[in-house]
PDB file of C-alpha atoms in Angstrom:
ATOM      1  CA  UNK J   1     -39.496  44.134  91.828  1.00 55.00           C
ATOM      2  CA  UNK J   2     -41.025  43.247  88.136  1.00 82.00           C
ATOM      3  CA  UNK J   3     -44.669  43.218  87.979  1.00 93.00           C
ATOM      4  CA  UNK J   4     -46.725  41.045  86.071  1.00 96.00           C
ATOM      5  CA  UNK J   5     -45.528  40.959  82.241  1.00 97.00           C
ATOM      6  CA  UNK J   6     -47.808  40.005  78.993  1.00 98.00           C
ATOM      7  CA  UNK J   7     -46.725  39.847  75.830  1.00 97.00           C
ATOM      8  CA  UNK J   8     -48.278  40.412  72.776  1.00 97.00           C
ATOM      9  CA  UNK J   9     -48.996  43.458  73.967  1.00 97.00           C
ATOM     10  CA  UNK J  10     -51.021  43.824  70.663  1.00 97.00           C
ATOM     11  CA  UNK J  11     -51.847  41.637  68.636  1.00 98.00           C
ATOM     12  CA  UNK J  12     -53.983  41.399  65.441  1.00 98.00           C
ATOM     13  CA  UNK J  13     -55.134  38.406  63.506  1.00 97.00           C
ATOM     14  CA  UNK J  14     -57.611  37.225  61.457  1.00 97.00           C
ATOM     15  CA  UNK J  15     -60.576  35.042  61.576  1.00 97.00           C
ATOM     16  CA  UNK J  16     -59.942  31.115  61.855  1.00 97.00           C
ATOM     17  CA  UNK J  17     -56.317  31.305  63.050  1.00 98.00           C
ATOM     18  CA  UNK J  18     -55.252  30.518  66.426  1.00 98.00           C
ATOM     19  CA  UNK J  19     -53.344  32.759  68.725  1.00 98.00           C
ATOM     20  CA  UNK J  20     -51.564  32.180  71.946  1.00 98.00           C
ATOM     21  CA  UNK J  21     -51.560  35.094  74.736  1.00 98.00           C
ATOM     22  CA  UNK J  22     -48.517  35.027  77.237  1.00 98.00           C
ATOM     23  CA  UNK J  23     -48.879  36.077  80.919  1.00 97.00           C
ATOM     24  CA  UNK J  24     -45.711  36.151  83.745  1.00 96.00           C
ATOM     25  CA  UNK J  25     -46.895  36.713  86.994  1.00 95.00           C
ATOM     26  CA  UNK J  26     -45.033  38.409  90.033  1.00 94.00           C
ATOM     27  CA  UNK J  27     -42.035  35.716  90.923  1.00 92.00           C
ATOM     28  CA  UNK J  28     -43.605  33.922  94.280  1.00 89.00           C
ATOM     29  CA  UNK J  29     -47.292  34.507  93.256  1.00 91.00           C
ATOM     30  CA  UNK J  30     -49.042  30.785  93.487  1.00 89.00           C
ATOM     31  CA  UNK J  31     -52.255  32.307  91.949  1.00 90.00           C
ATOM     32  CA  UNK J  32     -52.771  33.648  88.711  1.00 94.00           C
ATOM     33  CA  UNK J  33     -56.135  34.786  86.690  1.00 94.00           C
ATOM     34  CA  UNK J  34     -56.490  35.458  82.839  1.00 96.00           C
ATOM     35  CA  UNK J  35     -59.669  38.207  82.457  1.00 95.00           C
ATOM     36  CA  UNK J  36     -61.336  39.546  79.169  1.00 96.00           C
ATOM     37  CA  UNK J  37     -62.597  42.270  78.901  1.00 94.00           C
ATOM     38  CA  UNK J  38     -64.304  44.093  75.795  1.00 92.00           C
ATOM     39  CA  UNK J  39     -64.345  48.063  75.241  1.00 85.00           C
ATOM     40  CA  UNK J  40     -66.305  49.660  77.641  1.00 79.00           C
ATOM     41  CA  UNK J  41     -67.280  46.166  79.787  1.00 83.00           C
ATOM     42  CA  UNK J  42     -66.472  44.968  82.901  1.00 85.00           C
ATOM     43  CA  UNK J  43     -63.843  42.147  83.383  1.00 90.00           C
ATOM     44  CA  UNK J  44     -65.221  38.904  82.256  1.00 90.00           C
ATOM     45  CA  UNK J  45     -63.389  35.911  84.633  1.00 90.00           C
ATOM     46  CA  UNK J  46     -61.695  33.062  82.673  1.00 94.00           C
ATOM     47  CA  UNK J  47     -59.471  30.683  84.331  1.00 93.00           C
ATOM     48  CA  UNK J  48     -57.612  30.574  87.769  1.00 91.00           C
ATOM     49  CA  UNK J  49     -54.885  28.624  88.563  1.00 92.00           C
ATOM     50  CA  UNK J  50     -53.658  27.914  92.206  1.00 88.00           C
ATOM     51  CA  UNK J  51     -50.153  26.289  92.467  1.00 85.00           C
ATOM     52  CA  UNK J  52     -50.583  22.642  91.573  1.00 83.00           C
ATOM     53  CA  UNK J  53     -54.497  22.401  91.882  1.00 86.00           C
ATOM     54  CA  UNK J  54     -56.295  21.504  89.060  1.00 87.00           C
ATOM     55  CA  UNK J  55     -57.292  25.107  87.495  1.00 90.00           C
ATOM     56  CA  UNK J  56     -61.066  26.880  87.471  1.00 88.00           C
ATOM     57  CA  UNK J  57     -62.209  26.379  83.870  1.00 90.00           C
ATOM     58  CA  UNK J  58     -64.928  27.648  84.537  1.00 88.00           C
ATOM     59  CA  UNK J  59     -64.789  30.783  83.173  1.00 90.00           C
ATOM     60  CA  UNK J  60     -64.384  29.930  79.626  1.00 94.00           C
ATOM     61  CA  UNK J  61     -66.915  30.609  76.985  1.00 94.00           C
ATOM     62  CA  UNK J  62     -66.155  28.565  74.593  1.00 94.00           C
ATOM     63  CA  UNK J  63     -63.779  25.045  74.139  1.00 96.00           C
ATOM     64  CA  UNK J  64     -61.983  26.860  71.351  1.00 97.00           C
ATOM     65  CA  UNK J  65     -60.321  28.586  74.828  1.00 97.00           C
ATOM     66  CA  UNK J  66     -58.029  27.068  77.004  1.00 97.00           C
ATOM     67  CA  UNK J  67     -55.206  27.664  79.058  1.00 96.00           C
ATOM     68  CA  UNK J  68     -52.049  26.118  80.566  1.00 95.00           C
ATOM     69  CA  UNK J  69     -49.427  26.910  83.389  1.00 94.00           C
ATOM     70  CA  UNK J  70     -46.160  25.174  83.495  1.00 85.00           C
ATOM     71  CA  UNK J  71     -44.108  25.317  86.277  1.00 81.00           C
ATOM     72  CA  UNK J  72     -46.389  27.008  88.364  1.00 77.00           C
ATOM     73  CA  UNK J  73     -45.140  30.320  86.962  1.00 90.00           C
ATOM     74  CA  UNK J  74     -45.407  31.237  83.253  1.00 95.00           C
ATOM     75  CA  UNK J  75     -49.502  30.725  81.836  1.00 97.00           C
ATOM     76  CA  UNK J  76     -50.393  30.594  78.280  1.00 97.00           C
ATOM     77  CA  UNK J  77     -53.775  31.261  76.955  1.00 98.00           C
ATOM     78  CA  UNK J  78     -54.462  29.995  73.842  1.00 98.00           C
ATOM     79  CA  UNK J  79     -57.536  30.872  71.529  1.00 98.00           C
ATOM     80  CA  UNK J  80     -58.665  28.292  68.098  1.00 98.00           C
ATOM     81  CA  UNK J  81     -60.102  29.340  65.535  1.00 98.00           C
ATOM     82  CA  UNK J  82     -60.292  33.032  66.280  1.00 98.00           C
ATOM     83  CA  UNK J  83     -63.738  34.774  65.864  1.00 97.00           C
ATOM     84  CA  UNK J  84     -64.336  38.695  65.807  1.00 96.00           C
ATOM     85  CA  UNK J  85     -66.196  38.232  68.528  1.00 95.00           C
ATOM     86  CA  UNK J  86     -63.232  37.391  70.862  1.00 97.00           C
ATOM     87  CA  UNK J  87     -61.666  40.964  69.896  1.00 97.00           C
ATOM     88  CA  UNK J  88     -61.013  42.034  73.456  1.00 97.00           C
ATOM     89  CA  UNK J  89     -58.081  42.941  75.827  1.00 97.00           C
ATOM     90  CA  UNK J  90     -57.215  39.960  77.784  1.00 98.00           C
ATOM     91  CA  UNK J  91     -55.819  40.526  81.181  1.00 97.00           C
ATOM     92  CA  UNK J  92     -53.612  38.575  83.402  1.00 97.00           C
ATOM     93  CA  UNK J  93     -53.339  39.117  87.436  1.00 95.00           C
ATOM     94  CA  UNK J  94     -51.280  37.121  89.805  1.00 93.00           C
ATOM     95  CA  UNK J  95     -51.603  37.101  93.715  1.00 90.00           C
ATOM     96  CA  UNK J  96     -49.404  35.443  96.699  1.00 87.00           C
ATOM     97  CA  UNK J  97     -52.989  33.511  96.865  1.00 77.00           C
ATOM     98  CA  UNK J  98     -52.018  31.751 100.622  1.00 69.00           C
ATOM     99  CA  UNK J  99     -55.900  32.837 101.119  1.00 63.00           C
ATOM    100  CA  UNK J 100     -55.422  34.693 104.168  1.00 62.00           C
ATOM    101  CA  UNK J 101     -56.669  37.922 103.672  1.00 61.00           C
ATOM    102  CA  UNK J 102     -53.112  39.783 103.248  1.00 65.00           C
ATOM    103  CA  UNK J 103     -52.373  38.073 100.059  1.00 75.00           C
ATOM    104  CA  UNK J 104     -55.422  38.159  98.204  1.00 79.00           C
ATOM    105  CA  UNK J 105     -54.832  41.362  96.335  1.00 86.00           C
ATOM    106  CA  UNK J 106     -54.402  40.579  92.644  1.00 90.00           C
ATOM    107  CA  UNK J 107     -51.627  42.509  90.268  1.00 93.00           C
ATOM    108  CA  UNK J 108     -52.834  43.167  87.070  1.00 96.00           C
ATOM    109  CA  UNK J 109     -50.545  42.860  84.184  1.00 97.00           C
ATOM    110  CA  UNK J 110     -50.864  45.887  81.192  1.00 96.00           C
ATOM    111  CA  UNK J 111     -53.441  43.282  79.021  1.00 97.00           C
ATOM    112  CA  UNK J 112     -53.004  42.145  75.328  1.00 98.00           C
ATOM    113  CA  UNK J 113     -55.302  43.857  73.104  1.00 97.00           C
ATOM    114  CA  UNK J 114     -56.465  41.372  70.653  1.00 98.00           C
ATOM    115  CA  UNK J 115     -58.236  42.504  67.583  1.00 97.00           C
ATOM    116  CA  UNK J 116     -59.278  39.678  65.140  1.00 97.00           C
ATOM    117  CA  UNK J 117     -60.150  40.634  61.541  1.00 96.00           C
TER     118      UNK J 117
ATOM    119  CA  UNK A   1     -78.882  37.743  89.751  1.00 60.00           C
ATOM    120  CA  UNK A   2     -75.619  38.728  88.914  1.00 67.00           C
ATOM    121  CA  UNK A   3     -72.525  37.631  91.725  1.00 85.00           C
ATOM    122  CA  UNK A   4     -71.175  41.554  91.750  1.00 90.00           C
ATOM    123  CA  UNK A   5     -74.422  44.524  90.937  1.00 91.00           C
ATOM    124  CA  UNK A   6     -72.768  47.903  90.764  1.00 93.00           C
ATOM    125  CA  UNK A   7     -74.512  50.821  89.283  1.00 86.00           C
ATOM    126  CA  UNK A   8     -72.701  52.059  85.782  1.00 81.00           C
ATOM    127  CA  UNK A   9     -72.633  54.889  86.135  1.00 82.00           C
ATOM    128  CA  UNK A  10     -71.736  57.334  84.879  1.00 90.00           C
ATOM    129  CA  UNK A  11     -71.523  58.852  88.405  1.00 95.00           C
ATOM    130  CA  UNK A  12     -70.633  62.817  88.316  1.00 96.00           C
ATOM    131  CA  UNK A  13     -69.898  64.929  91.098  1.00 97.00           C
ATOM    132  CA  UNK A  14     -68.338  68.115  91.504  1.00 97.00           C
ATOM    133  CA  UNK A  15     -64.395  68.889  92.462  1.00 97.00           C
ATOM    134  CA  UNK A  16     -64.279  68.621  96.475  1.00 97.00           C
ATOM    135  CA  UNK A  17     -67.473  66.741  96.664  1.00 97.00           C
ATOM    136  CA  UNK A  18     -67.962  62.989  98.204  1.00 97.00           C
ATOM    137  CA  UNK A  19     -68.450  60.599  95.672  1.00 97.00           C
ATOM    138  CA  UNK A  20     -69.995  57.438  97.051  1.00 96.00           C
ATOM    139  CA  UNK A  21     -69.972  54.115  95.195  1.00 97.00           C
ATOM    140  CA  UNK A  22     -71.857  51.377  95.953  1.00 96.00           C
ATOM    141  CA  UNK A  23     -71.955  47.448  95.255  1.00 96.00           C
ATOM    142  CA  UNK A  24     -73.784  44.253  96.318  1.00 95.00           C
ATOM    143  CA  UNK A  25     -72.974  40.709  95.992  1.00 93.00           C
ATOM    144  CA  UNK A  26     -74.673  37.227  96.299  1.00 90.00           C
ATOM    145  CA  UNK A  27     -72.844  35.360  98.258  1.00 87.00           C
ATOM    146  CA  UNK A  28     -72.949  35.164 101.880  1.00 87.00           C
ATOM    147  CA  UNK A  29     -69.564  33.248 102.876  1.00 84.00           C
ATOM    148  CA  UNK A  30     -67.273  36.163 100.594  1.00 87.00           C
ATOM    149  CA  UNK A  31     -65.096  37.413 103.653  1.00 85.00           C
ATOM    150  CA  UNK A  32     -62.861  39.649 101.726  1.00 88.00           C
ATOM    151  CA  UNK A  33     -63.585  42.711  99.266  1.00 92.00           C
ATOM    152  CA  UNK A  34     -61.629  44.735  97.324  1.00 93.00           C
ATOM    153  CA  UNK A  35     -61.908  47.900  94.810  1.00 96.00           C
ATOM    154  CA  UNK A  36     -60.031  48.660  91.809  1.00 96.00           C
ATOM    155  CA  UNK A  37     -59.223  51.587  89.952  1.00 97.00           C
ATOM    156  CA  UNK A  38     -59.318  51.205  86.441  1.00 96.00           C
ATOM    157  CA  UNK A  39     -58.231  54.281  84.564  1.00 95.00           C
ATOM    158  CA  UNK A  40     -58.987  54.546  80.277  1.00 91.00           C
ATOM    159  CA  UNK A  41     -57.000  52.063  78.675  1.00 90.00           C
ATOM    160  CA  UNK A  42     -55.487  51.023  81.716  1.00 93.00           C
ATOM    161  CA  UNK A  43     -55.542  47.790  84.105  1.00 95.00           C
ATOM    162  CA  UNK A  44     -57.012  48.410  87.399  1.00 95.00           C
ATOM    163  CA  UNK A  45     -55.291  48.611  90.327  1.00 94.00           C
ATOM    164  CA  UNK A  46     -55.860  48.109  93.943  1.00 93.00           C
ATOM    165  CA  UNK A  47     -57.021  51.138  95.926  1.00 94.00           C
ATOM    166  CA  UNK A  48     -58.556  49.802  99.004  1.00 93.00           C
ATOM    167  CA  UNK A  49     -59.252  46.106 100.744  1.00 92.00           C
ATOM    168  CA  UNK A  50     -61.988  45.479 103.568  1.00 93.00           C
ATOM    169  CA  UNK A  51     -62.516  42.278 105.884  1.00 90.00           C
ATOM    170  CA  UNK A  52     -64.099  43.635 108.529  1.00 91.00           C
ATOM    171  CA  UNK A  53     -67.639  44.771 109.069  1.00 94.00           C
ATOM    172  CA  UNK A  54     -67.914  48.471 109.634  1.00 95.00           C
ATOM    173  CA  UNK A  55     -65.254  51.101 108.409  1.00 95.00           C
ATOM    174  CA  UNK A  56     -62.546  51.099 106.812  1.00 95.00           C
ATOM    175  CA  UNK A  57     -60.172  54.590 106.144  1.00 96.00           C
ATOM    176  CA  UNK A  58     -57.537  55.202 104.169  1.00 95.00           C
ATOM    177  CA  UNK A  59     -56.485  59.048 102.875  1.00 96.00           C
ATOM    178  CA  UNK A  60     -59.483  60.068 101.071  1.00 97.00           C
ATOM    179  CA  UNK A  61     -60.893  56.679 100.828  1.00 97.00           C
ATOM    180  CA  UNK A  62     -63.130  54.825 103.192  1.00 97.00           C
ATOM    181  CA  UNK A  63     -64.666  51.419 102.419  1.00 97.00           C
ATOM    182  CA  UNK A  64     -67.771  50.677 104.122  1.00 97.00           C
ATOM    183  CA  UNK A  65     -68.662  46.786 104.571  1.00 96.00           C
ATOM    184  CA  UNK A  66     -71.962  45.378 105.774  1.00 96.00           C
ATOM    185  CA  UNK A  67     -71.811  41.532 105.553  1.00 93.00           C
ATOM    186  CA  UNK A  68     -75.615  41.329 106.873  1.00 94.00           C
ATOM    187  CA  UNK A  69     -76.467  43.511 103.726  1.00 94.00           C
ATOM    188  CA  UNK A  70     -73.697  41.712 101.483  1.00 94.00           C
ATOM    189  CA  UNK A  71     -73.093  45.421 101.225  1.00 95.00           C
ATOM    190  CA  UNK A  72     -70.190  47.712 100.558  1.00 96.00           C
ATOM    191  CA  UNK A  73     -69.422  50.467  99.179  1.00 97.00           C
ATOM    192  CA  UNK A  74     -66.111  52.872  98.712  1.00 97.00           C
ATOM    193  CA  UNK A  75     -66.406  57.145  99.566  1.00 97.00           C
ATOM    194  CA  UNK A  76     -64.027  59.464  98.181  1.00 97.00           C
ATOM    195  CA  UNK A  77     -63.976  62.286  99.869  1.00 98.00           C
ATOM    196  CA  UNK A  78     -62.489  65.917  98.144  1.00 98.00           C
ATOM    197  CA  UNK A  79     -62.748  64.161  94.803  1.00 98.00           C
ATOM    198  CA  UNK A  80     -60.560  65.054  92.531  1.00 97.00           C
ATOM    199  CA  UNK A  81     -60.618  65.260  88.753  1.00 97.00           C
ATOM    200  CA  UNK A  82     -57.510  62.942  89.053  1.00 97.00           C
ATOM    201  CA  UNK A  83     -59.925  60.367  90.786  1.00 97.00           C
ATOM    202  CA  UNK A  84     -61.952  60.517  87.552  1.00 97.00           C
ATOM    203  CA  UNK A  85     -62.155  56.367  86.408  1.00 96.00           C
ATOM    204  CA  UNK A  86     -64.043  53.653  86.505  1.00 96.00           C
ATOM    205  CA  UNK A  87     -64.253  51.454  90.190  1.00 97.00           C
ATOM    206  CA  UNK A  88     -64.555  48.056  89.852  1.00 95.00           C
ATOM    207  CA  UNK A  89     -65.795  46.139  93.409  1.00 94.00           C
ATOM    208  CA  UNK A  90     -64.477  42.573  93.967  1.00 92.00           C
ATOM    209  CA  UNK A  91     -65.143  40.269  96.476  1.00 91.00           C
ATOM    210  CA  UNK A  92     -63.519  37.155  97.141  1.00 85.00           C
ATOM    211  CA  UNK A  93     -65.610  33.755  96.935  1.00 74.00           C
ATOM    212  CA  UNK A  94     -66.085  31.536  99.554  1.00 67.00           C
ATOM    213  CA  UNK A  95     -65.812  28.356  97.839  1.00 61.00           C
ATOM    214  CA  UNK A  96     -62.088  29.054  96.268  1.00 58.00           C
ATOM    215  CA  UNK A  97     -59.630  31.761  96.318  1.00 58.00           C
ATOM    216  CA  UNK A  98     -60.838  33.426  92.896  1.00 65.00           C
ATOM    217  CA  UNK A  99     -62.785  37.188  93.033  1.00 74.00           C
ATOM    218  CA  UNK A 100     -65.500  37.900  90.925  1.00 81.00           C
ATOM    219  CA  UNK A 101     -65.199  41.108  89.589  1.00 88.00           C
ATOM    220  CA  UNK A 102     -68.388  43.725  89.234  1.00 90.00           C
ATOM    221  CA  UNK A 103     -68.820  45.473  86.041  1.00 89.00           C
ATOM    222  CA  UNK A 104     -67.327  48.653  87.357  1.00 93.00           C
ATOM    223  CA  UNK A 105     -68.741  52.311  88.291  1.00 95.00           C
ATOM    224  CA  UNK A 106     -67.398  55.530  86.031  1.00 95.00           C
ATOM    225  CA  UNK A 107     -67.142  58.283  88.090  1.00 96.00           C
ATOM    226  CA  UNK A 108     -66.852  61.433  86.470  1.00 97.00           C
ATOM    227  CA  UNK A 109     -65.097  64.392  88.882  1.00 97.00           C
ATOM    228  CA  UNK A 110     -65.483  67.901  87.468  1.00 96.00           C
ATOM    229  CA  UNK A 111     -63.305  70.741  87.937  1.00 93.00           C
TER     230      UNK A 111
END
């Protein structure tokens, strides 16, 4: 079956504007994380969202970030006010997330490489 | 003290060698751990999961857990230059169903 989509999967903007990152998990999967991570770093946890729970914010550096997930499927992570230092590929994963140990392996979707100018 | 402490790397062993990568975590209640494979430019992808203390084989990989130790650590036996990436340890928190990922090992396999 499809994986986990993102789209951009580039995209370039400059400082000050906003910019919204798209993320559609694997149909079924009740959990779904957005990551960042810069060149040569580790990933850097942002948000979580688990079915109709109120989502773990508390990954987010800053409140120009925030996220959304409608429908329990499709998430949306929106950055305000762009700054260079946000220039990073942002990664989206999605699991089955029942939290037995079976279905807690996450699915990574190919990123969206964000450079801001 | 950081959740997930791997060491950076860069880790480099020869062609046919055992590479061994470790990583420790802080807390106690995680019951699951995974590693990822992260290739260049890449997203990572699962290679092995763990829930049980002791040993865990699969192929050419075998994840070692130690829960006493908040231990565990991933061997790669016959490395390969294919196997060349960076391995990124996650275990699962006990308080929710989100992982905390560590910053990731480079290994480095050389023909």
């Amino acid at each position: 079956g499809a994986g986990v989509s993102q789209s951009p999967s580039n995209k370039v903007t400059e400082k000050g504007k906003d910019v919204e990152l798209r993320c559609d998990p694997i149909s079924g999967h009740t959990a779904l994380y957005w990551y960042r991570q810069s060149l040569g770093q580790g990933l850097e946890f942002l948000i979580y969202f688990q079915g109709n729970s109120a989502p773990d914010k508390s990954g987010l550096p800053s409140d120009r970030f925030s996220a959304e997930r409608t429908g329990g499927s499709v998430s949306t992570l929106t950055i305000q006010r762009t700054q260079q230092e946000d220039s990073a590929v942002y990664l989206c994963a999605s699991s089955l997330g029942y939290g037995g140990p079976s279905t807690d392996t996450q699915y990574f979707g190919p990123g969206t490489r964000l450079t801001v100018l | 003290q950081k959740e997930v402490e791997q060491n950076s790397g860069p880790l480099s062993v020869p062609e046919g060698a055992i590479a061994s990568l470790n990583c420790t975590y802080s807390d106690r209640g995680s019951q699951s751990f995974f590693w990822y494979r992260q290739y260049s430019g890449k997203s990572p992808e699962l290679i092995m999961s763990i829930y049980s203390n002791g040993d865990k084989e699969d192929g050419r990989f075998t994840a070692q857990l130690n829960k006493a130790s908040q231990y565990v650590s991933l061997l790669i036996r016959d490395s390969q230059p294919s196997d060349s990436a960076t391995y990124l340890c996650a275990p699962k928190g006990s308080n929710n169903n989100d992982m905390r990922f560590g910053a990731g090992t480079r290994l480095t396999v050389k023909p």
